[in-house]
Amino acid sequence: MSKTYKIGIVGCGGIANGKHLPSLSKLKNVELVAFCDLVPERAEEAAAKYGSEGAKVYTDYTELLKDGSIDIVHVLTPNESHARISIAALESDKHVMCEKPMAKTAAEARQMVEAAKKSGKKLTVGYNNRFRRDSQYLKKICEAGMLGNIYYAKAHAIRRRAVPTWGVFLDEEKQGGGPLIDIGTHALDLTLWMMDNYKPKVVLGTKYHELSQRENAANAWGPWDPEKFKVEDSAFGMIVMENGATVVLESSWAINSLDVDEAKCSLSGSEGGADMKGGLRINGEEFGRLYTKEVDLSSGGVAFYEGKAESDSDLEMYRWIDAIENDLTPTVTPEQACVVSEILEAIYESARTGKAVYLNE
């Protein structure tokens, strides 16, 4: 009989209800026993819908962490509190899944890595795009060496007009930035993971506020308030790795472009290339001819539990709990997520100063 793991949720907003809670509730070896939110009604609603019998509700996460029966904590709050809550949970002898990005600053991300090492508990970060079917398949291709040495890559996170107007997304103090730290972080994580390259050397970045101050702008979720739009509307970076590989990162919530892609990557290697544009495509040269292969991901697939493959979030939660139960390395390690945060911060710093930022010197 496997153990039943008791989970506490800190932050019961959109990401909790849209991703974590529905997927965790499908697992038979977990119980959602505690819910915390600054807005008590949100915690109460989540507990009523997803909680086990007798689930507790809190408005102060420090009270939740005092419960010694809780094995795992999911930190689903604004970016500025990720590190503080995650470190406290680790020090309370609990495993932690923190939503992306790992932290508001690189220094905080490094503190989280150290806290996990010191505690001996597992820490992971919610980069769920690694668990998509196309991502899982492309990772196998990369691991098999079919692309050879991946020396050039693009990380795509471009929305034409999709600025999140709710919560604290537009608040630089609470989030640390806009599209770069919100969706650019997913694209960068996916790209570095495919390359298996976490040694950046130098970063050059730019950011823009070209559209953010427009009144009554066209937007997927209705016009934004220019007075509240304190973060960039787009940001871009070029990262040169220690081995000479180059990564170009593009991110926007609002830009005049039809080349729209989110949480995708394009890879160029010595033996072949791949991209996620309009599906997963592999390209290369064979017998003196160029080829392009489109991978059919609509049929088949690998079942990951109880004979049924589900969404990327379902797979993410299953593998997270499996890593705890069987003492495995989480799919997303804190060290990997920390490098993502360091690069994002370097792009912001370069954009601010107009100078390249050298890392690991």
XYZ file of C-alpha atoms in Angstrom:
361
model
C 0.000 0.000 0.000
C 1.381 3.394 -0.941
C 1.291 6.185 1.572
C -1.393 8.856 1.339
C 0.304 12.252 1.144
C -1.340 15.210 2.825
C -1.081 18.457 0.858
C -1.513 22.064 1.911
C -2.282 24.750 -0.674
C -1.027 28.310 -0.160
C -2.784 30.609 -2.622
C -6.241 29.592 -3.854
C -6.548 31.817 -6.915
C -6.576 31.150 -10.644
C -3.533 28.893 -10.962
C -4.689 26.766 -8.023
C -8.172 26.227 -9.420
C -7.123 26.063 -13.054
C -4.203 23.662 -12.727
C -3.093 22.257 -9.373
C -6.331 21.346 -7.625
C -8.105 19.612 -10.540
C -5.034 17.484 -11.303
C -4.136 16.673 -7.699
C -7.728 15.632 -7.007
C -7.396 12.847 -9.601
C -4.606 11.147 -7.680
C -5.662 8.435 -5.241
C -2.652 8.725 -2.942
C -3.091 12.385 -1.960
C -5.422 14.277 0.340
C -5.915 18.024 0.109
C -6.129 18.832 3.804
C -5.360 22.556 4.135
C -6.097 25.704 2.127
C -4.685 29.163 2.738
C -5.489 32.478 1.085
C -5.504 36.123 2.143
C -9.121 36.164 0.949
C -10.829 33.642 3.241
C -13.708 33.048 0.839
C -11.306 31.748 -1.804
C -9.777 29.261 0.616
C -13.220 28.173 1.805
C -14.473 27.615 -1.758
C -11.401 25.580 -2.682
C -11.709 23.484 0.478
C -15.389 22.825 -0.175
C -14.723 21.707 -3.749
C -11.450 19.826 -3.432
C -10.700 19.307 0.238
C -10.780 16.065 2.160
C -13.183 15.625 5.043
C -12.270 18.077 7.785
C -9.966 20.154 5.569
C -8.738 23.273 7.337
C -8.827 26.856 6.090
C -6.248 29.539 6.888
C -5.455 33.153 6.022
C -1.914 32.944 7.439
C 0.455 30.436 5.826
C 2.613 30.267 8.961
C -0.323 28.694 10.800
C -0.742 26.108 8.054
C 2.938 25.207 8.265
C 2.588 24.393 11.957
C 0.540 21.315 11.024
C 3.068 18.490 11.262
C 0.799 16.060 9.437
C 1.141 17.966 6.152
C 3.725 16.333 3.862
C 3.674 18.669 0.867
C 2.959 22.342 0.289
C 2.100 23.964 -3.040
C 3.015 27.659 -3.169
C 0.657 29.371 -5.625
C 0.969 33.035 -4.679
C 2.296 36.180 -6.429
C 5.985 36.036 -7.326
C 7.229 38.293 -4.533
C 6.226 35.754 -1.871
C 7.402 32.555 -3.590
C 10.770 32.395 -1.855
C 9.577 33.446 1.584
C 6.794 30.866 1.741
C 8.745 28.069 0.035
C 11.736 28.435 2.359
C 9.481 28.479 5.414
C 7.734 25.325 4.193
C 11.045 23.540 3.578
C 12.224 24.531 7.048
C 8.945 23.073 8.354
C 10.036 19.703 6.969
C 7.681 19.707 3.969
C 8.256 19.016 0.289
C 7.443 22.039 -1.882
C 6.090 22.671 -5.348
C 6.328 26.378 -6.143
C 4.638 27.885 -9.148
C 6.779 29.524 -11.804
C 8.822 31.618 -11.886
C 10.873 30.231 -9.013
C 11.206 33.634 -7.355
C 11.027 37.354 -8.005
C 14.829 37.672 -7.869
C 17.777 35.425 -8.622
C 19.118 35.868 -5.092
C 15.845 34.532 -3.679
C 15.958 31.587 -6.099
C 19.440 30.704 -4.882
C 18.228 30.894 -1.285
C 15.494 28.410 -2.166
C 18.048 25.996 -3.631
C 20.113 26.183 -0.455
C 17.049 25.752 1.760
C 16.091 22.587 -0.118
C 19.595 21.153 0.238
C 19.699 21.963 3.924
C 16.259 20.530 4.649
C 16.693 17.359 2.627
C 13.172 17.823 1.273
C 12.239 17.960 -2.397
C 11.625 21.251 -4.180
C 10.269 21.682 -7.691
C 8.906 24.542 -9.805
C 5.716 24.487 -11.894
C 7.058 24.482 -15.443
C 4.180 22.385 -16.752
C 5.001 22.881 -20.453
C 7.712 20.229 -20.112
C 4.894 17.703 -19.749
C 3.074 18.404 -23.015
C 3.077 15.597 -25.587
C 5.198 17.536 -28.072
C 7.687 18.489 -25.344
C 8.004 14.929 -24.078
C 8.587 13.610 -27.592
C 11.108 16.311 -28.508
C 13.015 15.708 -25.283
C 13.448 12.044 -26.278
C 14.801 13.150 -29.667
C 17.279 15.496 -27.973
C 18.367 12.860 -25.452
C 18.923 10.359 -28.271
C 21.330 12.801 -29.906
C 19.313 13.006 -33.110
C 19.850 16.773 -33.360
C 23.543 16.549 -32.491
C 25.088 19.569 -30.783
C 22.319 22.145 -30.325
C 24.175 25.409 -30.847
C 21.315 27.802 -31.686
C 17.817 28.023 -30.254
C 14.862 30.356 -29.996
C 12.494 30.515 -27.032
C 9.079 31.790 -28.138
C 6.576 33.556 -25.872
C 4.769 36.024 -28.141
C 1.172 37.122 -27.643
C -0.223 39.696 -30.055
C -2.733 41.145 -27.598
C -3.273 39.091 -24.458
C -2.444 41.199 -21.426
C -3.703 39.682 -18.152
C -5.709 42.451 -16.531
C -6.636 40.697 -13.267
C -4.773 40.073 -10.025
C -1.279 41.570 -9.722
C 0.091 40.768 -13.174
C 0.651 44.453 -13.985
C 2.253 45.215 -10.602
C 6.054 45.256 -10.948
C 6.597 45.297 -7.194
C 4.688 42.049 -6.654
C 5.633 40.255 -9.867
C 9.116 41.498 -10.699
C 8.195 42.117 -14.334
C 5.699 41.466 -17.101
C 5.641 38.997 -20.009
C 9.325 38.107 -19.657
C 8.955 36.739 -16.125
C 5.395 35.484 -16.718
C 5.461 33.598 -20.028
C 9.042 34.120 -21.212
C 10.077 32.020 -18.228
C 8.163 29.012 -19.624
C 9.745 29.319 -23.066
C 13.247 29.707 -21.637
C 12.837 26.753 -19.281
C 11.618 24.558 -22.127
C 14.518 25.581 -24.375
C 17.288 25.068 -21.816
C 15.773 21.708 -20.865
C 15.833 20.527 -24.475
C 19.444 21.680 -24.845
C 20.392 20.309 -21.416
C 22.521 23.428 -21.083
C 22.475 25.431 -17.856
C 25.723 27.351 -18.101
C 25.032 30.886 -19.384
C 28.016 33.155 -19.988
C 26.691 36.527 -21.140
C 23.240 38.078 -21.585
C 22.058 41.081 -23.594
C 18.474 42.265 -23.176
C 15.921 44.898 -24.139
C 12.431 45.705 -22.915
C 9.687 48.002 -24.165
C 6.623 49.972 -23.061
C 5.433 50.820 -26.569
C 1.777 49.771 -26.213
C 1.170 49.674 -22.477
C -0.005 53.274 -22.159
C -2.736 53.110 -24.806
C -6.318 53.798 -23.767
C -9.086 51.357 -24.739
C -6.618 48.993 -26.378
C -7.725 45.806 -28.101
C -7.010 42.910 -25.761
C -8.152 39.323 -25.265
C -9.421 40.122 -21.748
C -10.650 43.648 -22.371
C -8.753 46.960 -22.269
C -6.041 47.340 -19.679
C -5.694 50.338 -17.395
C -2.580 52.286 -18.503
C -2.244 53.704 -14.979
C -1.816 50.202 -13.572
C 0.410 48.863 -16.387
C 3.758 49.203 -14.580
C 5.603 46.330 -16.288
C 7.005 45.938 -19.799
C 4.712 44.979 -22.675
C 7.537 43.094 -24.417
C 11.120 42.027 -23.705
C 13.845 40.227 -25.611
C 17.152 38.624 -24.781
C 20.176 36.996 -26.355
C 22.025 34.490 -24.196
C 25.435 33.072 -25.077
C 26.276 29.905 -23.176
C 29.715 28.870 -21.937
C 30.011 26.307 -24.748
C 29.258 28.995 -27.359
C 25.604 28.083 -27.974
C 23.223 30.989 -28.561
C 19.647 31.307 -27.281
C 17.285 34.075 -28.405
C 14.320 34.688 -26.085
C 11.292 36.672 -27.233
C 8.348 37.590 -25.023
C 5.341 39.896 -25.251
C 1.833 40.400 -23.991
C 1.160 43.057 -26.619
C 3.070 43.543 -29.873
C 2.220 44.226 -33.506
C 3.153 40.804 -34.847
C 1.352 37.870 -36.416
C 4.181 35.501 -35.531
C 2.468 34.333 -32.353
C 3.749 31.393 -30.309
C 3.775 30.720 -26.580
C 5.857 28.293 -24.524
C 7.542 26.871 -27.599
C 11.085 26.532 -28.874
C 13.035 26.125 -32.086
C 16.299 24.180 -32.038
C 19.182 24.025 -34.512
C 21.752 21.284 -34.054
C 24.709 19.899 -35.962
C 22.696 16.839 -37.063
C 19.179 18.227 -37.334
C 16.686 20.803 -36.202
C 13.231 20.983 -34.656
C 10.466 23.476 -33.984
C 7.010 23.544 -32.440
C 5.386 25.846 -34.993
C 2.083 24.408 -36.165
C 2.933 21.109 -34.557
C 6.223 19.357 -33.924
C 8.525 19.372 -36.962
C 11.944 17.744 -37.321
C 14.256 18.773 -40.131
C 17.595 17.607 -41.448
C 19.585 16.165 -44.308
C 19.559 12.544 -45.402
C 21.205 10.851 -48.384
C 22.021 14.202 -49.960
C 18.466 15.518 -49.578
C 16.733 17.796 -47.092
C 13.766 16.452 -45.175
C 11.018 17.768 -42.887
C 9.079 15.341 -40.712
C 5.860 16.225 -38.916
C 5.228 14.147 -35.819
C 1.664 12.910 -35.385
C 0.887 13.421 -31.699
C -2.862 12.927 -32.036
C -2.809 9.144 -31.818
C -1.206 6.714 -29.432
C 0.874 8.089 -26.616
C 2.228 6.643 -23.415
C -0.126 6.104 -20.503
C 1.478 7.328 -17.318
C -0.901 6.064 -14.698
C -3.871 3.737 -14.552
C -3.751 3.176 -18.284
C -4.723 6.677 -19.323
C -2.669 9.654 -20.482
C -4.240 12.969 -19.557
C -3.264 16.632 -19.625
C 0.203 18.074 -19.128
C -0.841 19.256 -15.666
C -2.065 15.782 -14.738
C 1.279 14.312 -15.763
C 3.140 17.069 -13.919
C 1.346 16.343 -10.644
C 1.614 12.590 -11.034
C 5.369 12.722 -11.578
C 5.834 15.161 -8.700
C 4.102 12.879 -6.218
C 5.878 9.857 -7.737
C 9.245 11.587 -7.183
C 8.404 11.991 -3.505
C 7.045 8.482 -3.069
C 9.954 6.756 -4.812
C 12.690 9.236 -3.860
C 13.350 10.297 -7.454
C 14.797 13.542 -8.772
C 11.878 15.819 -9.744
C 11.493 16.475 -13.478
C 12.099 20.171 -12.776
C 15.016 20.563 -10.379
C 15.500 23.712 -8.281
C 18.970 24.166 -9.762
C 17.531 24.281 -13.287
C 14.783 26.704 -12.314
C 17.324 28.903 -10.559
C 19.335 29.310 -13.778
C 16.158 30.413 -15.559
C 15.620 33.085 -12.891
C 19.252 34.219 -13.155
C 18.962 34.669 -16.923
C 15.639 36.531 -16.682
C 17.111 38.903 -14.107
C 20.154 39.445 -16.334
C 17.892 40.388 -19.264
C 16.097 42.960 -17.094
C 19.429 44.287 -15.815
C 20.850 44.553 -19.328
C 17.697 46.313 -20.530
C 18.021 48.798 -17.664
C 21.721 49.552 -18.115
C 22.143 49.063 -21.846
C 25.112 46.794 -21.148
C 25.751 43.081 -21.433
C 25.599 41.116 -18.178
C 28.238 38.446 -17.542
C 27.228 35.514 -15.350
C 29.257 33.029 -13.311
C 32.364 35.227 -13.212
